[in-house]
Coordinates of C-alpha atoms and ligand atoms in Angstrom, one line a residue:
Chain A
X1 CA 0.0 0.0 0.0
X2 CA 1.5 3.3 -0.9
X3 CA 1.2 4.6 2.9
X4 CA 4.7 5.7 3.8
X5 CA 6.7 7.9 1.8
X6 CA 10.7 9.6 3.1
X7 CA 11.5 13.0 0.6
X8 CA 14.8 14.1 1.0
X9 CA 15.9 18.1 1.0
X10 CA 19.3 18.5 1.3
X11 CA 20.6 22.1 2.7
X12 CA 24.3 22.6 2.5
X13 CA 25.6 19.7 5.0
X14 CA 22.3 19.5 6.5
X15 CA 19.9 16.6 5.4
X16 CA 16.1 17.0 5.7
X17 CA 13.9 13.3 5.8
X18 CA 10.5 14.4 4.9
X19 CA 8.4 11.4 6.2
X20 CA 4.7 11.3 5.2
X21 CA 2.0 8.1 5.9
X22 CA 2.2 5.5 8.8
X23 CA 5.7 4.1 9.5
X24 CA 5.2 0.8 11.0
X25 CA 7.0 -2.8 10.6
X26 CA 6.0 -2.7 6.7
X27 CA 7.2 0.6 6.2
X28 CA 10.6 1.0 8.9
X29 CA 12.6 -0.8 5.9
X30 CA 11.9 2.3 3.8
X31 CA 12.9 4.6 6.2
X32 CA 16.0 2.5 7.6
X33 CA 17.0 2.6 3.9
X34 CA 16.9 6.6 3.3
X35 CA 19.1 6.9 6.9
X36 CA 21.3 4.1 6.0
X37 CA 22.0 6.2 2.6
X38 CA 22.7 9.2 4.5
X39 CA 25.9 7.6 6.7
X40 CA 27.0 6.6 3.4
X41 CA 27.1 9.7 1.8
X42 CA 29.1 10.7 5.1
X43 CA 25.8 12.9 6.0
X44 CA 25.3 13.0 9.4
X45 CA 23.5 16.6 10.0
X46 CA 20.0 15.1 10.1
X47 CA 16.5 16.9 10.3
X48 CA 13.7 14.7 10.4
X49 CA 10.1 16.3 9.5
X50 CA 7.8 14.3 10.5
X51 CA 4.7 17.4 9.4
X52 CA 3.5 14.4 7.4
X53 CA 3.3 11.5 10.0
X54 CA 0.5 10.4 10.9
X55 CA 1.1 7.3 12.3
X56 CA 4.2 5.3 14.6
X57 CA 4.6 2.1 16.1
X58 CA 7.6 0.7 17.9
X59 CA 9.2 -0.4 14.5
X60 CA 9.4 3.2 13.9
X61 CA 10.9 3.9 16.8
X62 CA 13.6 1.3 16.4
X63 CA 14.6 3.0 13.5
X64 CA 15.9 6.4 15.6
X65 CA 17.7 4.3 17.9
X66 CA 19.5 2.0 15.6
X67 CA 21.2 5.3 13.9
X68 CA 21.7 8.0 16.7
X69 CA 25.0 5.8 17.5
X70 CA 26.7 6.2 14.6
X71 CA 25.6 9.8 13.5
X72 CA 26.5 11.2 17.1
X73 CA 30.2 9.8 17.2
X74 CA 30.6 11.6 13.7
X75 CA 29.7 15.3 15.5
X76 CA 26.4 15.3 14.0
X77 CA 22.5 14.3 15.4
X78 CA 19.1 12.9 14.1
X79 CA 16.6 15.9 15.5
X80 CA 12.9 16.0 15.2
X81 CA 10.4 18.7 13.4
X82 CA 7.1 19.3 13.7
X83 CA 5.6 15.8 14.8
X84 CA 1.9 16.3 15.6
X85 CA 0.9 16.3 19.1
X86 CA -1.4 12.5 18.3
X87 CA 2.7 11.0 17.2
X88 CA 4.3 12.8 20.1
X89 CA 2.7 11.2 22.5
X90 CA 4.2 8.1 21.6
X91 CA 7.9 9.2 21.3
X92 CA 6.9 10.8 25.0
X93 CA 5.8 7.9 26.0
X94 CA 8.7 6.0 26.0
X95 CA 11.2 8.9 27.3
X96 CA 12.2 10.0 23.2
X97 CA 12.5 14.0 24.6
X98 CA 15.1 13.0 27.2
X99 CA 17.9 11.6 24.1
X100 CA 16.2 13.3 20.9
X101 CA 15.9 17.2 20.4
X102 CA 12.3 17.8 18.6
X103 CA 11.6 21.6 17.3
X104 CA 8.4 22.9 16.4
X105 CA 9.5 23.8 13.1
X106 CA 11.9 22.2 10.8
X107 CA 13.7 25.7 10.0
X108 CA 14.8 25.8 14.3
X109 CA 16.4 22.3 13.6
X110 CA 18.1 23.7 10.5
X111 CA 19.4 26.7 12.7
X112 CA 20.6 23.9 15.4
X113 CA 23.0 22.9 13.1
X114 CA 24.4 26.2 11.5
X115 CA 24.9 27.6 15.2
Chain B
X1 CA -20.7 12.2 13.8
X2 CA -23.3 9.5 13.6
X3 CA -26.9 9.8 14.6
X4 CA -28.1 9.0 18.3
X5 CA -30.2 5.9 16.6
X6 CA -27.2 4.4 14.8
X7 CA -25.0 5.1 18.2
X8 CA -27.3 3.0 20.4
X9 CA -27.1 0.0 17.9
X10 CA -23.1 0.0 17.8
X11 CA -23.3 0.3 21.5
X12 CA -24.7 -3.0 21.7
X13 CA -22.7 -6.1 22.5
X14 CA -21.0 -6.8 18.9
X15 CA -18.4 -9.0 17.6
X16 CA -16.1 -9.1 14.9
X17 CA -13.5 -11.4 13.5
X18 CA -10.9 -11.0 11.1
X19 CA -8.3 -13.5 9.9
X20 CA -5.6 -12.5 7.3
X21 CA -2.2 -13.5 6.5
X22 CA 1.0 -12.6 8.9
X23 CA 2.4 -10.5 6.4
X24 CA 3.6 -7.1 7.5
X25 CA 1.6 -5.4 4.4
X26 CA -1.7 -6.7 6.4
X27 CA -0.8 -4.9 9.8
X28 CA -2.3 -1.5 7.8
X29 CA -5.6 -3.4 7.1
X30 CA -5.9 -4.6 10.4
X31 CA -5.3 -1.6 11.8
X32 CA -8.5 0.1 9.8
X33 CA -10.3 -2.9 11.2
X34 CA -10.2 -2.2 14.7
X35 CA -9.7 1.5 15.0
X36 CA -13.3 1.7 12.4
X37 CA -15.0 -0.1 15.5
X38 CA -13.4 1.3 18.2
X39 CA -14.6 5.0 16.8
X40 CA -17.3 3.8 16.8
X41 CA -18.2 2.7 20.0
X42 CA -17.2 6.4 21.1
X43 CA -13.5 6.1 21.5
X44 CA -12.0 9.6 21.1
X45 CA -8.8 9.8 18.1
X46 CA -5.9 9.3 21.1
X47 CA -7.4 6.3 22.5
X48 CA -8.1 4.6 18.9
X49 CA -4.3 5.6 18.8
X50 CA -3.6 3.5 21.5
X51 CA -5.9 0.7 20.8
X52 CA -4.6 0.9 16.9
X53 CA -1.3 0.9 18.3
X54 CA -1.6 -2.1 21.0
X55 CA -2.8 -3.9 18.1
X56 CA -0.4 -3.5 15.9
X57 CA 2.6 -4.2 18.3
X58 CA 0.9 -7.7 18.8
X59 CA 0.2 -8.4 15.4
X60 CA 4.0 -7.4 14.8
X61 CA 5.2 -9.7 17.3
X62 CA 3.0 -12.4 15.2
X63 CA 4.7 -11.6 12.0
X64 CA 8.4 -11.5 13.5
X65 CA 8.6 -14.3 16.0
X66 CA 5.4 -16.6 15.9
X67 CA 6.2 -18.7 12.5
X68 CA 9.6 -18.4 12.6
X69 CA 10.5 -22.0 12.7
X70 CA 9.8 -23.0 9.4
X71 CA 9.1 -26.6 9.5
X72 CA 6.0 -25.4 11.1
X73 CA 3.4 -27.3 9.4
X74 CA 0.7 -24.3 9.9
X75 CA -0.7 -21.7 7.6
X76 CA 0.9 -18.5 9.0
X77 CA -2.0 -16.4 10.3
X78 CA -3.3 -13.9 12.3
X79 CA -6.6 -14.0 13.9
X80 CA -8.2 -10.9 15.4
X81 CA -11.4 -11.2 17.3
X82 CA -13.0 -7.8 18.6
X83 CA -15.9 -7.9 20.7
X84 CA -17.4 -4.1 22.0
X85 CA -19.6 -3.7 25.4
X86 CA -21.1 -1.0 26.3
X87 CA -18.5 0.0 28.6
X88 CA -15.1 -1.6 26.8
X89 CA -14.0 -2.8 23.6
X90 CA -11.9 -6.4 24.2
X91 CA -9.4 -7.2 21.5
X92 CA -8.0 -11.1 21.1
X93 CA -5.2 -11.3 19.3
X94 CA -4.0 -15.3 18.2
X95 CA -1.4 -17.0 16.2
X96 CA -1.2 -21.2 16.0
X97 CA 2.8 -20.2 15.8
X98 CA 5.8 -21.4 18.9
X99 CA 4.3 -19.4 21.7
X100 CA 6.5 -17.5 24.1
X101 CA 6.4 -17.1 27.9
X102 CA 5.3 -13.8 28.7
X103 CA 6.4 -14.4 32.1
X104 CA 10.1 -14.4 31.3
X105 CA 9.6 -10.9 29.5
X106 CA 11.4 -8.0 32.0
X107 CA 9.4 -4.6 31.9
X108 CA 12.2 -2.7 30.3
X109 CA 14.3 0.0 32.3
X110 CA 13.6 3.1 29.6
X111 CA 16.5 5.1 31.4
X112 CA 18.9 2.1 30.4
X113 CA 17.2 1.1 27.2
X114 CA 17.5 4.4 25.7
X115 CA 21.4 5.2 27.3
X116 CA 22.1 1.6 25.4
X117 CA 20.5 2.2 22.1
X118 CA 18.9 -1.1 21.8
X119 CA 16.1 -1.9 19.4
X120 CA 13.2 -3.9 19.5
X121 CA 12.0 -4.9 22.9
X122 CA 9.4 -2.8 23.4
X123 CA 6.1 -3.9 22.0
X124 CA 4.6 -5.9 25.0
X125 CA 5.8 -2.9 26.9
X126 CA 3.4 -0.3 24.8
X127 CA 0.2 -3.1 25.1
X128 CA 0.6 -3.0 28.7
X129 CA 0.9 0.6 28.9
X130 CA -1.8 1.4 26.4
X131 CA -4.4 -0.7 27.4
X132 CA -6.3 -1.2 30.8
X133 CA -6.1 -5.2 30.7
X134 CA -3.7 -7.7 29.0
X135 CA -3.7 -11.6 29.3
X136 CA -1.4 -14.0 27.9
X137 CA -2.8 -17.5 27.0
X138 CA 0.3 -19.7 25.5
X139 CA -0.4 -22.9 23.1
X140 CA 2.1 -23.4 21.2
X141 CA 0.9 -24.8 17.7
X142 CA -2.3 -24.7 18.9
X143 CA -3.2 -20.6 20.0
X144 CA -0.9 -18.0 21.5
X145 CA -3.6 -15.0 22.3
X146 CA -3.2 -12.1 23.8
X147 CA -6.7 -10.3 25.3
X148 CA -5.9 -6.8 25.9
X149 CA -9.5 -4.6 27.0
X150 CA -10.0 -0.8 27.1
X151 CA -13.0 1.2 28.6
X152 CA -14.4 3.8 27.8
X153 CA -14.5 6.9 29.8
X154 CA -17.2 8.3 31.3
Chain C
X1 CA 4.9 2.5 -2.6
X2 CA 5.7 -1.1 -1.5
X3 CA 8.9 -2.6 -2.2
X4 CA 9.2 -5.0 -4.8
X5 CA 9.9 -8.0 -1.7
X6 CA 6.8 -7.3 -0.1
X7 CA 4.7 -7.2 -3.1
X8 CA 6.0 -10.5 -4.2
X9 CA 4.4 -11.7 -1.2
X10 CA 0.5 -10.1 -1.9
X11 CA 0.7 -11.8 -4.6
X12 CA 0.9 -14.9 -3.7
X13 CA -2.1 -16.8 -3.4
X14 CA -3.7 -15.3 0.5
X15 CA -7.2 -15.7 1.8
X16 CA -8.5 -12.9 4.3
X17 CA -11.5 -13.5 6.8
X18 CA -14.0 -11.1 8.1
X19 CA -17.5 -11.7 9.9
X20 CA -19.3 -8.8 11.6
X21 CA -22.8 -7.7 12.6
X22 CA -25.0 -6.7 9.5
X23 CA -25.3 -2.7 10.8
X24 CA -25.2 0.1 8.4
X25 CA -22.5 1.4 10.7
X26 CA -19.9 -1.5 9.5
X27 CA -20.2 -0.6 5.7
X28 CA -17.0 1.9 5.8
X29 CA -15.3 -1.2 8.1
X30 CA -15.8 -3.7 5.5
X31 CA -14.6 -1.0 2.5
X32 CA -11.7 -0.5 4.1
X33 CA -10.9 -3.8 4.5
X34 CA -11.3 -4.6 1.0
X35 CA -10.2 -2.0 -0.7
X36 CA -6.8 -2.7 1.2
X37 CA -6.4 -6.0 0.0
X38 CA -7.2 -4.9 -3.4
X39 CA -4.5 -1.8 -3.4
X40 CA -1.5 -4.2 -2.0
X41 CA -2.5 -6.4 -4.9
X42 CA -1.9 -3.6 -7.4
X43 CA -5.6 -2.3 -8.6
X44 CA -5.6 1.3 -9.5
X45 CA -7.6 3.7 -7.3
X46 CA -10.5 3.6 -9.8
X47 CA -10.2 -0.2 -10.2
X48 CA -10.5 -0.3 -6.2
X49 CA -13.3 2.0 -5.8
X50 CA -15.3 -0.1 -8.4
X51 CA -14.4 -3.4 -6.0
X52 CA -15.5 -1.3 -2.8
X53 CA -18.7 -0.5 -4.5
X54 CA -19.6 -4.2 -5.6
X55 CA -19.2 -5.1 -2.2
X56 CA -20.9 -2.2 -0.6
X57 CA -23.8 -3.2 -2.7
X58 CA -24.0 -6.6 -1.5
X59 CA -23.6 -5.9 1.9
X60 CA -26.0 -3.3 2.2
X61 CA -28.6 -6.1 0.3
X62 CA -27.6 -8.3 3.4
X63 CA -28.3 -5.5 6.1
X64 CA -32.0 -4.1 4.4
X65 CA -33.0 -7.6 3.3
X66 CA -31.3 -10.8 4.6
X67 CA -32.6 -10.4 8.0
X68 CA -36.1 -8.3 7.8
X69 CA -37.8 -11.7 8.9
X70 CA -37.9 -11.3 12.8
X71 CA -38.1 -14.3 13.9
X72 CA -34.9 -15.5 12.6
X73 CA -33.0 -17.4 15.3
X74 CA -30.0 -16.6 13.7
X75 CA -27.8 -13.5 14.7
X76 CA -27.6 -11.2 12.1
X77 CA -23.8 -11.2 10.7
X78 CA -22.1 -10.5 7.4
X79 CA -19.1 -12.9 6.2
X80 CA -16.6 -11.3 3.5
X81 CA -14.1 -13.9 2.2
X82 CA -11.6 -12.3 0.2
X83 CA -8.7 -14.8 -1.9
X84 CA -6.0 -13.1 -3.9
X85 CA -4.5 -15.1 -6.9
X86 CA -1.6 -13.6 -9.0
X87 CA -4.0 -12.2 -11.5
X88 CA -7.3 -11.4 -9.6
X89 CA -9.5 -10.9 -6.2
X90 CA -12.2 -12.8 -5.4
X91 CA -14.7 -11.8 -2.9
X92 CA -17.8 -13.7 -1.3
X93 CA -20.3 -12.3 0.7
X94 CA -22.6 -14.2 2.6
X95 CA -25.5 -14.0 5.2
X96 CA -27.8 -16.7 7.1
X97 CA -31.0 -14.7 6.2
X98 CA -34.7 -14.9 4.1
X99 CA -32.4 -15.7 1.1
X100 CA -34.0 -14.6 -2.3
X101 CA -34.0 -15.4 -6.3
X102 CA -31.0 -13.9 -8.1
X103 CA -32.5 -15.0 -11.1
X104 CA -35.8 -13.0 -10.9
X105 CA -34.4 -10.0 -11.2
X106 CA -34.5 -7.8 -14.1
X107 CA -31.8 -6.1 -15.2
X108 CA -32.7 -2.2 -14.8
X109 CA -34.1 -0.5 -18.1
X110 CA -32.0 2.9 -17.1
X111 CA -34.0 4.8 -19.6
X112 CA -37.0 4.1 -17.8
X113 CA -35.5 4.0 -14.3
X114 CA -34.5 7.6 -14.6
X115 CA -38.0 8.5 -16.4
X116 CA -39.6 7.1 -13.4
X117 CA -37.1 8.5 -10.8
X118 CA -36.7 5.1 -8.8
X119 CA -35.0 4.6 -5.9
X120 CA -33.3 1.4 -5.1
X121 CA -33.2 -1.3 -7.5
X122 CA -29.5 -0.9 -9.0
X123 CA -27.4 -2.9 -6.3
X124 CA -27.2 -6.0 -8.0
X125 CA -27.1 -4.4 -11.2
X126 CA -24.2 -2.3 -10.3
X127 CA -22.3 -5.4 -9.0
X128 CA -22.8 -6.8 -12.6
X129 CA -21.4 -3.9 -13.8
X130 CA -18.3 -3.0 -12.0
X131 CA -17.1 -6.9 -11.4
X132 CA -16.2 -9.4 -13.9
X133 CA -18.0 -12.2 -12.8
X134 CA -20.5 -12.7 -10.3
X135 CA -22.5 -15.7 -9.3
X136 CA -25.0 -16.6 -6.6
X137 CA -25.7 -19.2 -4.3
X138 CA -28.6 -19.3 -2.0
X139 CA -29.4 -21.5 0.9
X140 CA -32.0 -19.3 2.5
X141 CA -31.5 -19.4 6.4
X142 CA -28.3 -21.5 5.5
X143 CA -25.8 -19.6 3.6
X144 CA -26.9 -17.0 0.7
X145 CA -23.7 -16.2 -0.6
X146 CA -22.6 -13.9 -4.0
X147 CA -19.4 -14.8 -5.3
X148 CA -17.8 -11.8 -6.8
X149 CA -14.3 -11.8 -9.3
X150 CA -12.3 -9.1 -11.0
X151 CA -9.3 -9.6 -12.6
X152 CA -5.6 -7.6 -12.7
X153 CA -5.3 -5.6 -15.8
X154 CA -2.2 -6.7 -17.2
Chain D
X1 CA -18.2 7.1 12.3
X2 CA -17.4 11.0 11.8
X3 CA -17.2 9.9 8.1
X4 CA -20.0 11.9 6.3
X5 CA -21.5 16.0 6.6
X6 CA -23.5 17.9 5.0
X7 CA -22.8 21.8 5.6
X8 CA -25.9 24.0 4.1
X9 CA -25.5 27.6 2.9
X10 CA -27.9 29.7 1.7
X11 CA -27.3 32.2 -0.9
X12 CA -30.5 34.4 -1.9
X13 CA -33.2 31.8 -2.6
X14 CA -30.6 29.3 -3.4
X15 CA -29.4 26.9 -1.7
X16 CA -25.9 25.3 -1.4
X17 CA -25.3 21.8 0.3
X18 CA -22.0 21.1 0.7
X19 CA -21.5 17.3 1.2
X20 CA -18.1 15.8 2.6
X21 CA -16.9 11.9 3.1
X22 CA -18.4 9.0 2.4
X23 CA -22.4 8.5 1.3
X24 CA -23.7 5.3 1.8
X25 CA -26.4 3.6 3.1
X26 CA -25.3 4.5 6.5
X27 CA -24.9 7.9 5.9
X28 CA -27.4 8.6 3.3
X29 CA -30.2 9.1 5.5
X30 CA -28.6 12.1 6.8
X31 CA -28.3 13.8 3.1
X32 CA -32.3 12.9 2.4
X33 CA -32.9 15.0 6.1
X34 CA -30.6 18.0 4.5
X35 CA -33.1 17.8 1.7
X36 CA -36.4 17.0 3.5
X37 CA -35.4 20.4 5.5
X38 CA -35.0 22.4 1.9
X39 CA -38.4 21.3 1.0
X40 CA -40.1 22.4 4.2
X41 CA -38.5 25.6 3.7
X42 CA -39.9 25.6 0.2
X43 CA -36.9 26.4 -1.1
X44 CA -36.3 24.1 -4.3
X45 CA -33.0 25.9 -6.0
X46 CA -30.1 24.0 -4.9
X47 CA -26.8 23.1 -5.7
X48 CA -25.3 20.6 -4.4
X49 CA -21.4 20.7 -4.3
X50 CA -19.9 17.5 -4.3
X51 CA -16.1 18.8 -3.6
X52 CA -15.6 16.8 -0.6
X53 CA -17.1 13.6 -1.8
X54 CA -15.1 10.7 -1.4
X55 CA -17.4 8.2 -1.8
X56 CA -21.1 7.4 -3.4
X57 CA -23.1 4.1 -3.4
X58 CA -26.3 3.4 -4.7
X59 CA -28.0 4.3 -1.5
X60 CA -26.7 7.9 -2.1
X61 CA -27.6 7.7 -6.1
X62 CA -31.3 7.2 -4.5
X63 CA -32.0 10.4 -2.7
X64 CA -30.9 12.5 -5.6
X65 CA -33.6 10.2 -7.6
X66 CA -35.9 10.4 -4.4
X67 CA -36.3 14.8 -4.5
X68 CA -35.7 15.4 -8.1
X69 CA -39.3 15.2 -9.3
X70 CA -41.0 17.1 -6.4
X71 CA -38.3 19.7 -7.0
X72 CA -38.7 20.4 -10.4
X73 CA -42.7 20.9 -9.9
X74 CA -42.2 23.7 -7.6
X75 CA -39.7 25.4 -10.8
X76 CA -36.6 24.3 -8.8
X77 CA -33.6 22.2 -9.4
X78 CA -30.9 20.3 -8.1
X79 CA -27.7 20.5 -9.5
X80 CA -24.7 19.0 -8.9
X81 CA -20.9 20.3 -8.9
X82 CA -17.5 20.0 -8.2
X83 CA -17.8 16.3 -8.7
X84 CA -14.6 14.2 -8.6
X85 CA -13.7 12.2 -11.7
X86 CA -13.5 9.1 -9.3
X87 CA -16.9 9.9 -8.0
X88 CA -18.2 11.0 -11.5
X89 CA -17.9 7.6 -12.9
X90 CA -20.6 6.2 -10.5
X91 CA -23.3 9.1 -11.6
X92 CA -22.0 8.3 -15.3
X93 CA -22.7 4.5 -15.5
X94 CA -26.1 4.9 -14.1
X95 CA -27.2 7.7 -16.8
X96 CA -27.5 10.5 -14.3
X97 CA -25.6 13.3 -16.8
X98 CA -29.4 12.7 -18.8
X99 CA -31.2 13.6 -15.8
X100 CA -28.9 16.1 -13.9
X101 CA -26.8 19.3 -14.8
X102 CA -23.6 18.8 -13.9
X103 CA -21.1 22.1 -13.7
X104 CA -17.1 22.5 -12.4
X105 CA -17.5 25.0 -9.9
X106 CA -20.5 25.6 -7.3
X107 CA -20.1 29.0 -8.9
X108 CA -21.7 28.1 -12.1
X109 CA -24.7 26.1 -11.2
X110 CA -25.7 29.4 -9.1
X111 CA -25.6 31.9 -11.7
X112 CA -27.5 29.4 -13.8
X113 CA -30.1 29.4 -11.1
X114 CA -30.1 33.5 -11.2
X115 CA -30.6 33.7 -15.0
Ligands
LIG1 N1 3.2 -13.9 19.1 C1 4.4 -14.2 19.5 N2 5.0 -15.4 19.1 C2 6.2 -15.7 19.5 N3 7.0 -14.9 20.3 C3 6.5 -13.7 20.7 C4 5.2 -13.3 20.3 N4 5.0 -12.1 20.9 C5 6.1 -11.8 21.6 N5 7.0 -12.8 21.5 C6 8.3 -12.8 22.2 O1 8.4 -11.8 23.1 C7 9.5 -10.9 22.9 C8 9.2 -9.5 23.3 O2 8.3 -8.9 22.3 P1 8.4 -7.3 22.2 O3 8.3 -6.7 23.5 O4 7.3 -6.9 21.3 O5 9.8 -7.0 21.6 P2 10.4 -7.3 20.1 O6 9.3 -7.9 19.3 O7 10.9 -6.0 19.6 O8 11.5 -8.3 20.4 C9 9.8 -11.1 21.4 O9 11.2 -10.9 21.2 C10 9.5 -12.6 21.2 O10 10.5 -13.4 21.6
LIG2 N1 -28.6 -10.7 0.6 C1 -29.9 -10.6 0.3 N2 -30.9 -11.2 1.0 C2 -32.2 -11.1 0.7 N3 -32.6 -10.4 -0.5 C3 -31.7 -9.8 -1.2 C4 -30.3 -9.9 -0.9 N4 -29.7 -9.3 -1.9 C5 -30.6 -8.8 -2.8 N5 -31.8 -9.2 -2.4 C6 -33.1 -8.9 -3.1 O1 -32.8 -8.5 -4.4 C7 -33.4 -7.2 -4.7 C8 -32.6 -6.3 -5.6 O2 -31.5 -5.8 -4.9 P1 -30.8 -4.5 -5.4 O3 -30.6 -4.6 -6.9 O4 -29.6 -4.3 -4.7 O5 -31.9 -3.4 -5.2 P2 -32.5 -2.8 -3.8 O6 -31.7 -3.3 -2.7 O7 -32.3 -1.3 -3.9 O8 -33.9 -3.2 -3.8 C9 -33.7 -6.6 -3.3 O9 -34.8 -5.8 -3.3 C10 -34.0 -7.9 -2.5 O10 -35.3 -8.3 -2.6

């Protein structure tokens, strides 16, 4: 089903993950995929939008924590934009805030990184 | 919103079966399944969340560990049986796949599991936080269910 | 869209499950259901919508006319059986109710229909229409069941 | 389920019905009150604007069929706009372009009303 969808921006050294759709079990695979890519490329500024998401289960969540790791020891960071407050509740849930920075708007999380 | 009339039909005791491949494109159609009832027994868009997302994490744990073993004589499926009261919707959840012992699963330390980066590990952790009651009935080959239950709020 | 893995796997041959209560209320249930199975498969959007319609139809048929009879011991439930094959869906619907002749209907003179500004009386017709084959079995108070197939465009 | 609505404006003696989601026979019955209500009123001009229509069944074909006649002998109408192509199709294979007017925009059918 065409229900998950990652569009990549990049900005300069920064890299913006659009994610749209329901990123579960199916999906996580697609999204693994676009953040293996990144480290590949040796991209390690990461913004991840998640305006579009409507939907996250713990397959998802997986995804964050099996790339924060590597991107970190390379001086960069995975940080969060504008989940909705339905998604949030679920990174919350499970103590995301205390190891992930989110930002209201994707443009702060850009900013982050230029600082 | 549905009409008062409609309401007090849905509000009636109801049940609902669904049985589908364990096939990780499925988990979207089950999903649709359960959160169309529990809207409309009244559930408000976070707790369908929840209960979407309880269901998912079980059906998940179906599609990743129940048939793994693959001399497993049995069609790999999923059965979901959803049954509303006025007060609660109950969700069973069964596979005819090795079983586990839920027992044996440790609540997981967050602080430590997020300092350690793991992944995985977590889905019978959500169900029991999402929902208000979860049971664990272990067959293996025969039926692993779980039968988690939310009410609704007054 | 899906990967190429995962639709390898829809395609293979898959049968899907679903009995509920015959309310109005479950209609958009059972569509979703159905038109999920027939997206992962690979019908287009309008393809899908025709498939959501058929079933619609019949289902609606089962909750205005299966079960008018009160006195019908049996409980009032819908089954959908859906079965993917690599170049088609096929999708029975069945009740336990009055039954009825499939073969005394007429197909609808729309001219005149339209003239006469009818209501009602297009369901099976429509059926017809949108699916490639369709076929009937009734068993009043046993099993009345429409078999309904459309095929993958190639 | 919060899955169909039916918003009314009124423009002069016309009358616009906005409908959104899904009509089926669940929801249909809530369309044929929006109408019944118009016909109280005795006001027969309206449009209906089918921009937010996701979905039509048979059910829904039937209330159109079920007001048409007793609108048109108090010199109104009910035409239809904004119609999806998806949604289109349905109207089209039952012959209802022979028996309705069918415009693009909302706009139109009113200022057919006015002439
Ligand atoms: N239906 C099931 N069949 C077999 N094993 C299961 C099932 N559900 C859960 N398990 C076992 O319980 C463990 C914990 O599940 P969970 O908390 O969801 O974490 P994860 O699936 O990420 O390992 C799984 O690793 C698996 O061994
Ligand atoms: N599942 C069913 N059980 C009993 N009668 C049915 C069933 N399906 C169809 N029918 C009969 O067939 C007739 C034609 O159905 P249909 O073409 O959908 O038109 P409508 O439902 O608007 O009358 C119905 O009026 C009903 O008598």
């Amino acid at each position: 089903m065409a229900n998950f969808e990652v569009v990549r921006e990049d900005k300069g050294e920064i890299s913006v993950l659009n994610v749209h759709g329901y990123l579960d079990a199916h999906t996580a695979p697609d999204f693994e995929n676009a953040l293996t890519k990144l480290l590949q490329e040796n991209r390690f500024k990461i913004v991840v939008n998640l305006n579009g998401l409507q939907y996250i289960s713990s397959a998802g969540l997986g995804v964050f924590m099996g790339f924060i790791e590597e991107v970190r020891e390379n001086s960069g960071d995975i940080k969060l934009a504008e989940v909705s407050q339905k998604v949030f509740k679920v990174f919350d849930l499970l103590g995301f805030p205390s190891l992930y920075e989110f930002y209201e708007k994707a443009s702060e999380a850009i900013v982050k990184f230029t600082n | 919103m549905s009409d008062k009339k409609t309401n007090a039909v849905s509000k009636k005791n109801n049940s609902f079966r669904l049985k589908l491949p364990a096939n990780s494109e499925n988990l979207d159609i089950i999903r649709k399944f359960v959160s169309g009832i529990a809207e409309n027994i009244g559930f408000n868009e976070e707790e369908v969340y929840q209960i979407e997302l309880a269901v998912d994490e079980a059906c998940a744990n179906i599609i990743n560990h129940a048939y793994k073993n693959d001399n497993m004589p049995t069609e790999k499926i999923i059965h979901v049986t959803v049954r509303t009261r006025k007060d609660r919707i109950e969700v069973k959840i069964a596979d005819k796949g090795v079983g586990f012992d839920p027992e044996s699963l440790e609540t997981p330390d967050m602080d430590r599991y997020l300092r350690e980066r793991k992944q995985g590990g977590l889905g019978v952790h959500l169900i029991k936080t999402l929902m208000d009651e979860v049971k664990f009935h272990i067959k293996p080959g025969v039926r692993n269910e779980v039968k988690m239950v939310k009410y609704l709020q007054k």
